[in-house]
PDB file of C-alpha atoms in Angstrom:
ATOM      1  CA  MET T   1       0.006  -0.072  -0.487  1.00 51.00           C
ATOM      2  CA  ARG T   2       3.142   2.488   0.756  1.00 50.00           C
ATOM      3  CA  LYS T   3       4.386   1.761  -3.339  1.00 51.00           C
ATOM      4  CA  THR T   4       0.883   2.546  -4.321  1.00 51.00           C
ATOM      5  CA  LEU T   5       0.526   5.452  -2.064  1.00 46.00           C
ATOM      6  CA  THR T   6       3.621   6.882  -3.415  1.00 51.00           C
ATOM      7  CA  ILE T   7       3.018   6.181  -7.335  1.00 52.00           C
ATOM      8  CA  CYS T   8      -0.165   7.935  -6.704  1.00 51.00           C
ATOM      9  CA  VAL T   9       1.362  11.003  -5.299  1.00 47.00           C
ATOM     10  CA  LEU T  10       4.188  11.285  -7.695  1.00 51.00           C
ATOM     11  CA  PHE T  11       1.623  10.715 -10.107  1.00 48.00           C
ATOM     12  CA  LEU T  12      -0.751  13.728  -9.019  1.00 47.00           C
ATOM     13  CA  CYS T  13       2.748  15.595  -8.303  1.00 48.00           C
ATOM     14  CA  CYS T  14       3.443  15.452 -11.868  1.00 49.00           C
ATOM     15  CA  LEU T  15      -0.192  15.853 -13.453  1.00 43.00           C
ATOM     16  CA  SER T  16      -0.293  19.458 -11.293  1.00 47.00           C
ATOM     17  CA  GLY T  17       3.208  21.124 -11.033  1.00 48.00           C
ATOM     18  CA  PHE T  18       5.797  18.826 -12.087  1.00 42.00           C
ATOM     19  CA  ALA T  19       4.103  18.032 -15.217  1.00 41.00           C
ATOM     20  CA  GLN T  20       4.569  22.089 -16.193  1.00 45.00           C
ATOM     21  CA  SER T  21       8.387  21.951 -15.300  1.00 44.00           C
ATOM     22  CA  LYS T  22      10.432  18.897 -15.503  1.00 47.00           C
ATOM     23  CA  PRO T  23      10.359  15.871 -16.521  1.00 49.00           C
ATOM     24  CA  LEU T  24      10.545  13.201 -13.554  1.00 45.00           C
ATOM     25  CA  ASP T  25      13.682  12.121 -14.356  1.00 48.00           C
ATOM     26  CA  GLN T  26      15.243  15.821 -14.275  1.00 52.00           C
ATOM     27  CA  MET T  27      13.716  16.986 -10.583  1.00 53.00           C
ATOM     28  CA  THR T  28      16.301  18.456  -8.508  1.00 60.00           C
ATOM     29  CA  ILE T  29      17.284  16.598  -5.375  1.00 60.00           C
ATOM     30  CA  GLY T  30      15.100  19.580  -3.510  1.00 60.00           C
ATOM     31  CA  GLN T  31      12.186  18.919  -5.704  1.00 58.00           C
ATOM     32  CA  ILE T  32      12.978  14.957  -4.765  1.00 59.00           C
ATOM     33  CA  ASP T  33      12.364  16.084  -0.481  1.00 65.00           C
ATOM     34  CA  SER T  34       9.855  18.117  -1.506  1.00 67.00           C
ATOM     35  CA  VAL T  35       7.946  15.421  -2.732  1.00 59.00           C
ATOM     36  CA  GLN T  36       9.049  13.194   0.252  1.00 66.00           C
ATOM     37  CA  LYS T  37       7.775  15.131   2.856  1.00 69.00           C
ATOM     38  CA  SER T  38       4.706  15.481   1.293  1.00 67.00           C
ATOM     39  CA  ILE T  39       4.382  12.250   0.974  1.00 66.00           C
ATOM     40  CA  GLU T  40       5.465  11.760   5.011  1.00 70.00           C
ATOM     41  CA  ARG T  41       2.486  14.622   5.899  1.00 72.00           C
ATOM     42  CA  LYS T  42      -0.151  12.288   4.263  1.00 65.00           C
ATOM     43  CA  TYR T  43       1.065   9.268   5.807  1.00 62.00           C
ATOM     44  CA  ALA T  44       0.689  11.189   9.292  1.00 67.00           C
ATOM     45  CA  GLU T  45      -2.559  12.483   8.704  1.00 65.00           C
ATOM     46  CA  LEU T  46      -3.717   9.073   7.848  1.00 60.00           C
ATOM     47  CA  ASP T  47      -2.332   7.834  10.812  1.00 63.00           C
ATOM     48  CA  SER T  48      -4.422  10.150  12.548  1.00 63.00           C
ATOM     49  CA  ILE T  49      -7.595   8.853  10.932  1.00 58.00           C
ATOM     50  CA  ARG T  50      -6.585   5.374  12.055  1.00 56.00           C
ATOM     51  CA  ASN T  51      -5.474   5.921  15.651  1.00 59.00           C
ATOM     52  CA  ALA T  52      -9.069   8.683  15.902  1.00 57.00           C
ATOM     53  CA  TYR T  53     -10.606   5.700  14.541  1.00 56.00           C
ATOM     54  CA  LYS T  54      -9.427   3.196  17.111  1.00 56.00           C
ATOM     55  CA  LEU T  55      -9.544   5.435  19.701  1.00 54.00           C
ATOM     56  CA  ASP T  56     -13.768   5.938  19.209  1.00 60.00           C
ATOM     57  CA  SER T  57     -13.593   2.348  18.999  1.00 62.00           C
ATOM     58  CA  LEU T  58     -11.471   2.007  22.391  1.00 58.00           C
ATOM     59  CA  SER T  59     -14.066   4.861  24.277  1.00 60.00           C
ATOM     60  CA  TYR T  60     -16.904   2.722  23.094  1.00 57.00           C
ATOM     61  CA  GLU T  61     -15.534  -0.703  24.347  1.00 60.00           C
ATOM     62  CA  LEU T  62     -14.668   1.143  27.441  1.00 57.00           C
ATOM     63  CA  HIS T  63     -18.302   2.541  27.315  1.00 52.00           C
ATOM     64  CA  LYS T  64     -19.633  -0.692  27.259  1.00 53.00           C
ATOM     65  CA  LEU T  65     -17.769  -2.030  30.340  1.00 53.00           C
ATOM     66  CA  GLU T  66     -18.464  -0.040  32.647  1.00 53.00           C
ATOM     67  CA  LEU T  67     -21.966  -0.101  31.863  1.00 49.00           C
ATOM     68  CA  GLU T  68     -21.768  -3.588  32.478  1.00 51.00           C
ATOM     69  CA  VAL T  69     -20.048  -2.361  36.102  1.00 49.00           C
ATOM     70  CA  SER T  70     -22.578  -0.520  36.882  1.00 50.00           C
ATOM     71  CA  GLY T  71     -25.217  -3.218  36.391  1.00 51.00           C
ATOM     72  CA  LYS T  72     -23.200  -5.601  38.577  1.00 55.00           C
ATOM     73  CA  GLU T  73     -22.291  -3.048  41.724  1.00 61.00           C
ATOM     74  CA  LYS T  74     -25.547  -0.943  40.950  1.00 76.00           C
ATOM     75  CA  ASN T  75     -25.706   0.440  44.962  1.00 87.00           C
ATOM     76  CA  TYR T  76     -29.398   1.361  45.918  1.00 91.00           C
ATOM     77  CA  THR T  77     -31.757   2.200  48.922  1.00 92.00           C
ATOM     78  CA  ALA T  78     -35.276   0.496  48.409  1.00 95.00           C
ATOM     79  CA  PHE T  79     -38.563   0.540  49.754  1.00 96.00           C
ATOM     80  CA  MET T  80     -39.239  -3.133  50.287  1.00 97.00           C
ATOM     81  CA  VAL T  81     -43.204  -4.861  50.630  1.00 97.00           C
ATOM     82  CA  PHE T  82     -43.507  -8.898  51.040  1.00 96.00           C
ATOM     83  CA  THR T  83     -45.555 -11.753  51.446  1.00 96.00           C
ATOM     84  CA  GLN T  84     -43.757 -14.377  54.074  1.00 95.00           C
ATOM     85  CA  THR T  85     -44.932 -18.024  55.096  1.00 94.00           C
ATOM     86  CA  SER T  86     -43.851 -19.350  57.952  1.00 92.00           C
ATOM     87  CA  PHE T  87     -43.643 -23.185  58.975  1.00 92.00           C
ATOM     88  CA  ASN T  88     -44.011 -23.301  62.321  1.00 91.00           C
ATOM     89  CA  LYS T  89     -43.167 -26.560  64.900  1.00 89.00           C
ATOM     90  CA  VAL T  90     -46.561 -27.181  66.406  1.00 91.00           C
ATOM     91  CA  SER T  91     -46.885 -30.675  67.048  1.00 91.00           C
ATOM     92  CA  SER T  92     -46.398 -30.824  70.762  1.00 90.00           C
ATOM     93  CA  PHE T  93     -48.830 -27.863  71.564  1.00 90.00           C
ATOM     94  CA  ASN T  94     -51.903 -29.681  68.613  1.00 92.00           C
ATOM     95  CA  GLN T  95     -51.130 -32.957  70.668  1.00 92.00           C
ATOM     96  CA  GLU T  96     -52.911 -30.940  73.818  1.00 90.00           C
ATOM     97  CA  LEU T  97     -55.506 -29.181  71.574  1.00 90.00           C
ATOM     98  CA  GLN T  98     -56.913 -32.138  70.248  1.00 91.00           C
ATOM     99  CA  GLY T  99     -56.837 -33.189  74.481  1.00 89.00           C
ATOM    100  CA  LEU T 100     -59.159 -30.792  75.034  1.00 87.00           C
ATOM    101  CA  GLY T 101     -61.820 -31.682  72.216  1.00 89.00           C
ATOM    102  CA  PHE T 102     -60.462 -28.895  69.548  1.00 90.00           C
ATOM    103  CA  PRO T 103     -58.893 -29.462  66.316  1.00 92.00           C
ATOM    104  CA  THR T 104     -55.323 -28.637  65.218  1.00 92.00           C
ATOM    105  CA  LEU T 105     -53.922 -26.226  63.968  1.00 91.00           C
ATOM    106  CA  THR T 106     -52.097 -25.753  61.020  1.00 90.00           C
ATOM    107  CA  SER T 107     -48.292 -26.004  60.297  1.00 89.00           C
ATOM    108  CA  HIS T 108     -47.892 -22.743  58.536  1.00 89.00           C
ATOM    109  CA  SER T 109     -49.220 -19.390  58.625  1.00 90.00           C
ATOM    110  CA  THR T 110     -49.280 -16.165  56.206  1.00 92.00           C
ATOM    111  CA  GLY T 111     -48.015 -12.613  56.821  1.00 92.00           C
ATOM    112  CA  ILE T 112     -47.022  -9.460  55.314  1.00 94.00           C
ATOM    113  CA  GLY T 113     -43.761  -7.436  55.935  1.00 95.00           C
ATOM    114  CA  PHE T 114     -42.312  -4.047  55.597  1.00 95.00           C
ATOM    115  CA  GLY T 115     -38.890  -2.437  55.433  1.00 96.00           C
ATOM    116  CA  MET T 116     -35.446  -0.731  53.664  1.00 97.00           C
ATOM    117  CA  ALA T 117     -33.203  -2.511  51.170  1.00 97.00           C
ATOM    118  CA  ILE T 118     -29.629  -1.198  51.421  1.00 96.00           C
ATOM    119  CA  LYS T 119     -27.252  -2.309  48.785  1.00 95.00           C
ATOM    120  CA  ARG T 120     -23.383  -1.133  48.601  1.00 92.00           C
ATOM    121  CA  LYS T 121     -21.376  -3.172  46.053  1.00 89.00           C
ATOM    122  CA  ARG T 122     -21.514  -6.801  46.999  1.00 92.00           C
ATOM    123  CA  LEU T 123     -23.286  -6.210  50.801  1.00 95.00           C
ATOM    124  CA  LEU T 124     -26.836  -6.386  51.577  1.00 96.00           C
ATOM    125  CA  HIS T 125     -28.374  -4.919  54.326  1.00 97.00           C
ATOM    126  CA  GLU T 126     -32.433  -5.157  55.028  1.00 97.00           C
ATOM    127  CA  GLY T 127     -34.735  -4.586  58.102  1.00 96.00           C
ATOM    128  CA  PHE T 128     -37.986  -4.581  58.184  1.00 96.00           C
ATOM    129  CA  LEU T 129     -40.857  -5.672  60.534  1.00 93.00           C
ATOM    130  CA  VAL T 130     -43.515  -8.774  59.661  1.00 92.00           C
ATOM    131  CA  VAL T 131     -47.551  -8.882  60.769  1.00 88.00           C
ATOM    132  CA  ASN T 132     -48.355 -12.356  60.795  1.00 87.00           C
ATOM    133  CA  PHE T 133     -52.167 -13.141  60.468  1.00 85.00           C
ATOM    134  CA  ASN T 134     -53.634 -15.269  63.474  1.00 81.00           C
ATOM    135  CA  ASN T 135     -53.704 -19.038  63.539  1.00 86.00           C
ATOM    136  CA  LYS T 136     -56.817 -19.689  64.715  1.00 88.00           C
ATOM    137  CA  VAL T 137     -59.719 -22.786  65.970  1.00 90.00           C
ATOM    138  CA  SER T 138     -62.744 -23.242  67.078  1.00 89.00           C
ATOM    139  CA  LYS T 139     -64.542 -25.619  69.467  1.00 86.00           C
ATOM    140  CA  GLY T 140     -68.588 -24.148  69.183  1.00 84.00           C
ATOM    141  CA  ASP T 141     -67.864 -20.689  70.832  1.00 81.00           C
ATOM    142  CA  ASP T 142     -64.677 -21.327  72.286  1.00 87.00           C
ATOM    143  CA  LYS T 143     -61.610 -20.541  70.210  1.00 90.00           C
ATOM    144  CA  VAL T 144     -57.606 -21.011  70.262  1.00 91.00           C
ATOM    145  CA  TRP T 145     -55.462 -18.353  68.616  1.00 89.00           C
ATOM    146  CA  MET T 146     -51.592 -18.500  68.258  1.00 89.00           C
ATOM    147  CA  SER T 147     -49.632 -15.779  66.790  1.00 87.00           C
ATOM    148  CA  GLY T 148     -46.130 -14.558  66.343  1.00 85.00           C
ATOM    149  CA  GLU T 149     -44.620 -11.556  65.207  1.00 84.00           C
ATOM    150  CA  ASN T 150     -41.535 -10.409  64.464  1.00 87.00           C
ATOM    151  CA  ILE T 151     -41.074  -7.008  65.577  1.00 88.00           C
ATOM    152  CA  PHE T 152     -37.260  -6.418  64.711  1.00 92.00           C
ATOM    153  CA  ASN T 153     -35.220  -7.945  61.903  1.00 95.00           C
ATOM    154  CA  TYR T 154     -31.589  -7.241  60.836  1.00 97.00           C
ATOM    155  CA  GLN T 155     -30.481  -9.920  57.608  1.00 97.00           C
ATOM    156  CA  LEU T 156     -27.228  -8.717  56.005  1.00 97.00           C
ATOM    157  CA  GLY T 157     -26.421 -11.284  52.338  1.00 97.00           C
ATOM    158  CA  PHE T 158     -23.514 -11.146  50.462  1.00 97.00           C
ATOM    159  CA  ALA T 159     -23.910 -11.142  46.227  1.00 96.00           C
ATOM    160  CA  VAL T 160     -21.925 -14.825  45.782  1.00 96.00           C
ATOM    161  CA  LEU T 161     -23.787 -14.315  41.847  1.00 93.00           C
ATOM    162  CA  ASN T 162     -23.608 -10.772  41.132  1.00 92.00           C
ATOM    163  CA  ARG T 163     -24.953 -10.401  37.398  1.00 89.00           C
ATOM    164  CA  LYS T 164     -26.851  -7.091  35.729  1.00 84.00           C
ATOM    165  CA  ARG T 165     -29.450  -9.008  36.399  1.00 88.00           C
ATOM    166  CA  PHE T 166     -29.675 -11.439  39.163  1.00 92.00           C
ATOM    167  CA  GLN T 167     -28.227 -11.307  42.359  1.00 95.00           C
ATOM    168  CA  LEU T 168     -27.667 -15.106  45.080  1.00 97.00           C
ATOM    169  CA  TYR T 169     -27.199 -14.245  48.456  1.00 97.00           C
ATOM    170  CA  PRO T 170     -26.195 -16.559  51.501  1.00 98.00           C
ATOM    171  CA  PHE T 171     -27.390 -14.105  54.530  1.00 98.00           C
ATOM    172  CA  ALA T 172     -27.787 -13.985  58.140  1.00 97.00           C
ATOM    173  CA  GLY T 173     -29.781 -12.264  60.372  1.00 96.00           C
ATOM    174  CA  ILE T 174     -30.923 -11.599  63.835  1.00 96.00           C
ATOM    175  CA  SER T 175     -34.829 -10.592  64.796  1.00 95.00           C
ATOM    176  CA  TYR T 176     -36.948  -9.847  68.088  1.00 94.00           C
ATOM    177  CA  GLY T 177     -40.054 -11.458  68.532  1.00 90.00           C
ATOM    178  CA  LEU T 178     -43.014 -12.307  70.353  1.00 89.00           C
ATOM    179  CA  VAL T 179     -45.094 -15.380  70.405  1.00 90.00           C
ATOM    180  CA  SER T 180     -49.014 -15.664  71.762  1.00 90.00           C
ATOM    181  CA  ILE T 181     -51.318 -17.630  72.646  1.00 89.00           C
ATOM    182  CA  GLU T 182     -54.963 -16.667  73.834  1.00 88.00           C
ATOM    183  CA  LEU T 183     -57.882 -19.240  74.977  1.00 86.00           C
ATOM    184  CA  ARG T 184     -61.213 -18.007  74.833  1.00 84.00           C
ATOM    185  CA  LYS T 185     -64.334 -19.535  76.531  1.00 79.00           C
ATOM    186  CA  LYS T 186     -67.619 -18.290  76.632  1.00 73.00           C
ATOM    187  CA  ARG T 187     -70.703 -19.551  78.700  1.00 71.00           C
ATOM    188  CA  ASN T 188     -74.142 -18.164  79.490  1.00 67.00           C
ATOM    189  CA  MET T 189     -74.598 -15.316  81.061  1.00 63.00           C
ATOM    190  CA  THR T 190     -76.142 -16.036  84.444  1.00 64.00           C
ATOM    191  CA  ASP T 191     -76.200 -12.975  86.307  1.00 63.00           C
ATOM    192  CA  PRO T 192     -75.881 -10.004  83.450  1.00 63.00           C
ATOM    193  CA  ASN T 193     -76.217  -6.910  85.884  1.00 68.00           C
ATOM    194  CA  SER T 194     -72.999  -7.267  88.362  1.00 64.00           C
ATOM    195  CA  LEU T 195     -69.382  -7.370  86.660  1.00 67.00           C
ATOM    196  CA  GLU T 196     -68.336 -10.983  88.654  1.00 64.00           C
ATOM    197  CA  GLY T 197     -71.669 -12.437  86.223  1.00 63.00           C
ATOM    198  CA  ILE T 198     -69.785 -11.659  82.967  1.00 64.00           C
ATOM    199  CA  ALA T 199     -66.821 -12.287  83.879  1.00 64.00           C
ATOM    200  CA  GLN T 200     -67.508 -15.861  84.556  1.00 64.00           C
ATOM    201  CA  ALA T 201     -69.641 -15.881  81.472  1.00 64.00           C
ATOM    202  CA  ILE T 202     -66.405 -15.169  79.543  1.00 68.00           C
ATOM    203  CA  ASN T 203     -63.656 -16.422  80.657  1.00 76.00           C
ATOM    204  CA  GLU T 204     -59.579 -15.592  79.059  1.00 78.00           C
ATOM    205  CA  ALA T 205     -56.540 -16.957  79.281  1.00 81.00           C
ATOM    206  CA  ARG T 206     -53.385 -15.267  77.262  1.00 86.00           C
ATOM    207  CA  ILE T 207     -50.167 -16.150  77.739  1.00 88.00           C
ATOM    208  CA  SER T 208     -46.984 -14.535  75.371  1.00 89.00           C
ATOM    209  CA  LYS T 209     -43.268 -14.595  75.220  1.00 90.00           C
ATOM    210  CA  ASN T 210     -40.341 -12.581  73.618  1.00 90.00           C
ATOM    211  CA  GLU T 211     -37.950 -14.198  72.106  1.00 91.00           C
ATOM    212  CA  ILE T 212     -34.609 -13.606  70.138  1.00 93.00           C
ATOM    213  CA  GLN T 213     -33.890 -15.600  67.053  1.00 94.00           C
ATOM    214  CA  ILE T 214     -30.531 -16.501  64.637  1.00 95.00           C
ATOM    215  CA  ASN T 215     -31.459 -16.648  60.725  1.00 95.00           C
ATOM    216  CA  THR T 216     -29.481 -18.001  57.505  1.00 97.00           C
ATOM    217  CA  GLY T 217     -30.931 -18.866  54.671  1.00 97.00           C
ATOM    218  CA  LEU T 218     -30.833 -17.945  50.303  1.00 97.00           C
ATOM    219  CA  GLN T 219     -31.776 -14.623  48.457  1.00 98.00           C
ATOM    220  CA  LEU T 220     -32.391 -14.396  44.899  1.00 97.00           C
ATOM    221  CA  ASP T 221     -33.218 -10.911  43.666  1.00 96.00           C
ATOM    222  CA  TYR T 222     -34.256 -10.057  39.579  1.00 95.00           C
ATOM    223  CA  HIS T 223     -33.716  -7.144  38.354  1.00 90.00           C
ATOM    224  CA  TYR T 224     -36.996  -6.552  36.333  1.00 88.00           C
ATOM    225  CA  SER T 225     -37.099  -3.678  35.264  1.00 82.00           C
ATOM    226  CA  PHE T 226     -33.197  -2.005  35.364  1.00 71.00           C
ATOM    227  CA  ASN T 227     -32.245   1.271  34.302  1.00 68.00           C
ATOM    228  CA  ASN T 228     -28.974   3.083  34.648  1.00 59.00           C
ATOM    229  CA  GLY T 229     -30.783   6.106  36.189  1.00 56.00           C
ATOM    230  CA  LEU T 230     -32.082   5.820  39.676  1.00 66.00           C
ATOM    231  CA  SER T 231     -35.264   3.497  39.643  1.00 80.00           C
ATOM    232  CA  GLY T 232     -35.785   0.463  39.615  1.00 87.00           C
ATOM    233  CA  LEU T 233     -37.762  -2.787  40.595  1.00 92.00           C
ATOM    234  CA  ILE T 234     -36.785  -5.958  42.194  1.00 95.00           C
ATOM    235  CA  ILE T 235     -38.557  -9.217  42.452  1.00 96.00           C
ATOM    236  CA  GLY T 236     -36.887 -11.601  45.839  1.00 96.00           C
ATOM    237  CA  LEU T 237     -37.201 -14.775  46.324  1.00 97.00           C
ATOM    238  CA  LYS T 238     -36.166 -15.940  50.235  1.00 97.00           C
ATOM    239  CA  TYR T 239     -35.855 -19.146  52.064  1.00 97.00           C
ATOM    240  CA  GLY T 240     -34.353 -19.534  55.456  1.00 96.00           C
ATOM    241  CA  LEU T 241     -34.661 -21.039  59.036  1.00 93.00           C
ATOM    242  CA  SER T 242     -34.684 -19.037  61.954  1.00 92.00           C
ATOM    243  CA  ARG T 243     -33.603 -20.482  65.635  1.00 89.00           C
ATOM    244  CA  ASP T 244     -33.876 -19.432  68.827  1.00 87.00           C
ATOM    245  CA  VAL T 245     -30.914 -18.255  71.009  1.00 88.00           C
ATOM    246  CA  LEU T 246     -32.543 -16.301  73.605  1.00 86.00           C
ATOM    247  CA  SER T 247     -36.045 -16.383  74.891  1.00 82.00           C
ATOM    248  CA  ASP T 248     -38.439 -15.541  78.202  1.00 81.00           C
ATOM    249  CA  ASN T 249     -40.749 -18.111  79.790  1.00 85.00           C
ATOM    250  CA  TYR T 250     -44.340 -17.274  78.936  1.00 89.00           C
ATOM    251  CA  ALA T 251     -46.006 -14.999  81.005  1.00 89.00           C
ATOM    252  CA  ALA T 252     -49.703 -14.313  81.553  1.00 85.00           C
ATOM    253  CA  ASN T 253     -50.633 -10.897  82.365  1.00 76.00           C
ATOM    254  CA  GLY T 254     -47.230  -9.812  83.522  1.00 76.00           C
ATOM    255  CA  THR T 255     -46.957 -13.046  86.322  1.00 84.00           C
ATOM    256  CA  LYS T 256     -44.477 -15.795  84.842  1.00 87.00           C
ATOM    257  CA  VAL T 257     -45.694 -19.275  84.460  1.00 86.00           C
ATOM    258  CA  ASN T 258     -43.648 -22.717  83.708  1.00 87.00           C
ATOM    259  CA  TYR T 259     -46.206 -23.833  81.265  1.00 86.00           C
ATOM    260  CA  ASN T 260     -44.458 -24.514  77.777  1.00 86.00           C
ATOM    261  CA  PRO T 261     -46.428 -25.403  74.739  1.00 88.00           C
ATOM    262  CA  ASP T 262     -43.059 -26.330  72.899  1.00 87.00           C
ATOM    263  CA  ILE T 263     -44.166 -23.907  69.414  1.00 88.00           C
ATOM    264  CA  ILE T 264     -41.088 -22.492  67.592  1.00 86.00           C
ATOM    265  CA  TYR T 265     -42.591 -20.271  65.298  1.00 85.00           C
ATOM    266  CA  ARG T 266     -40.534 -19.873  61.782  1.00 86.00           C
ATOM    267  CA  ASN T 267     -38.820 -23.044  62.413  1.00 88.00           C
ATOM    268  CA  THR T 268     -38.328 -21.944  58.557  1.00 94.00           C
ATOM    269  CA  PHE T 269     -39.858 -19.549  56.020  1.00 95.00           C
ATOM    270  CA  LEU T 270     -40.489 -18.692  52.846  1.00 96.00           C
ATOM    271  CA  ALA T 271     -41.200 -15.035  51.295  1.00 97.00           C
ATOM    272  CA  LEU T 272     -41.739 -13.132  47.535  1.00 97.00           C
ATOM    273  CA  SER T 273     -40.618  -9.437  48.063  1.00 97.00           C
ATOM    274  CA  LEU T 274     -40.738  -6.707  45.480  1.00 96.00           C
ATOM    275  CA  LYS T 275     -38.086  -3.795  46.248  1.00 96.00           C
ATOM    276  CA  ILE T 276     -38.375  -0.655  44.530  1.00 93.00           C
ATOM    277  CA  TYR T 277     -35.825   2.108  44.402  1.00 89.00           C
TER     278      TYR T 277
END
């Protein structure tokens, strides 16, 4: 290509200026040097064009890489809402209920949760509370309720899979909650005109305990709506298990009792969440 360009430049020069003065074989040394410098300038211009093209290509590739990295390492602070199914240990308590003539409680319960999620590089912080719906059984007018509230929860996850759309987090956390059991028996009101008669007609017993649990599990997040701006929607699926590390004895109206129904609320759990940022 260099020879071809040289011939073309010489040919053009011959047609324009040099053809009007002297033949190529009669050119002076200075004229030949001038032509050589002109050729070198043309090559420099071509090199600049090629370098500019390479620079544009490199800039484009760097931009694509930047977008990919920003997707993987995207930081956000999101509002979180989710539904959670808790699988509870209630076998011993169910045996007692059967002895009293009640149906057995289901081993699972459903709740809804609210909180915040903060992602910084590969770390995911989540703080939330869960309100569980009561698990209830009846025998005539007599009723038994069991409920468990997760008043405070904190979980920390680390993204072992950190793609633009998918993140997978093993997590560990701690929670503070309350487990409650309530028994209500209704009798015929023999004397509705006195406080004692009303109290005898409706008998209630409510016991509860505070507990602190350690939670571990896996969470998979999917960026359903993703952009490089400030907003997005994430769908998350979480599975975990909980173990009591510290709990009170049950208390009835503030008085400690020795009764223990051997209930583990949220023994394992499954949650489906939406995060909006």
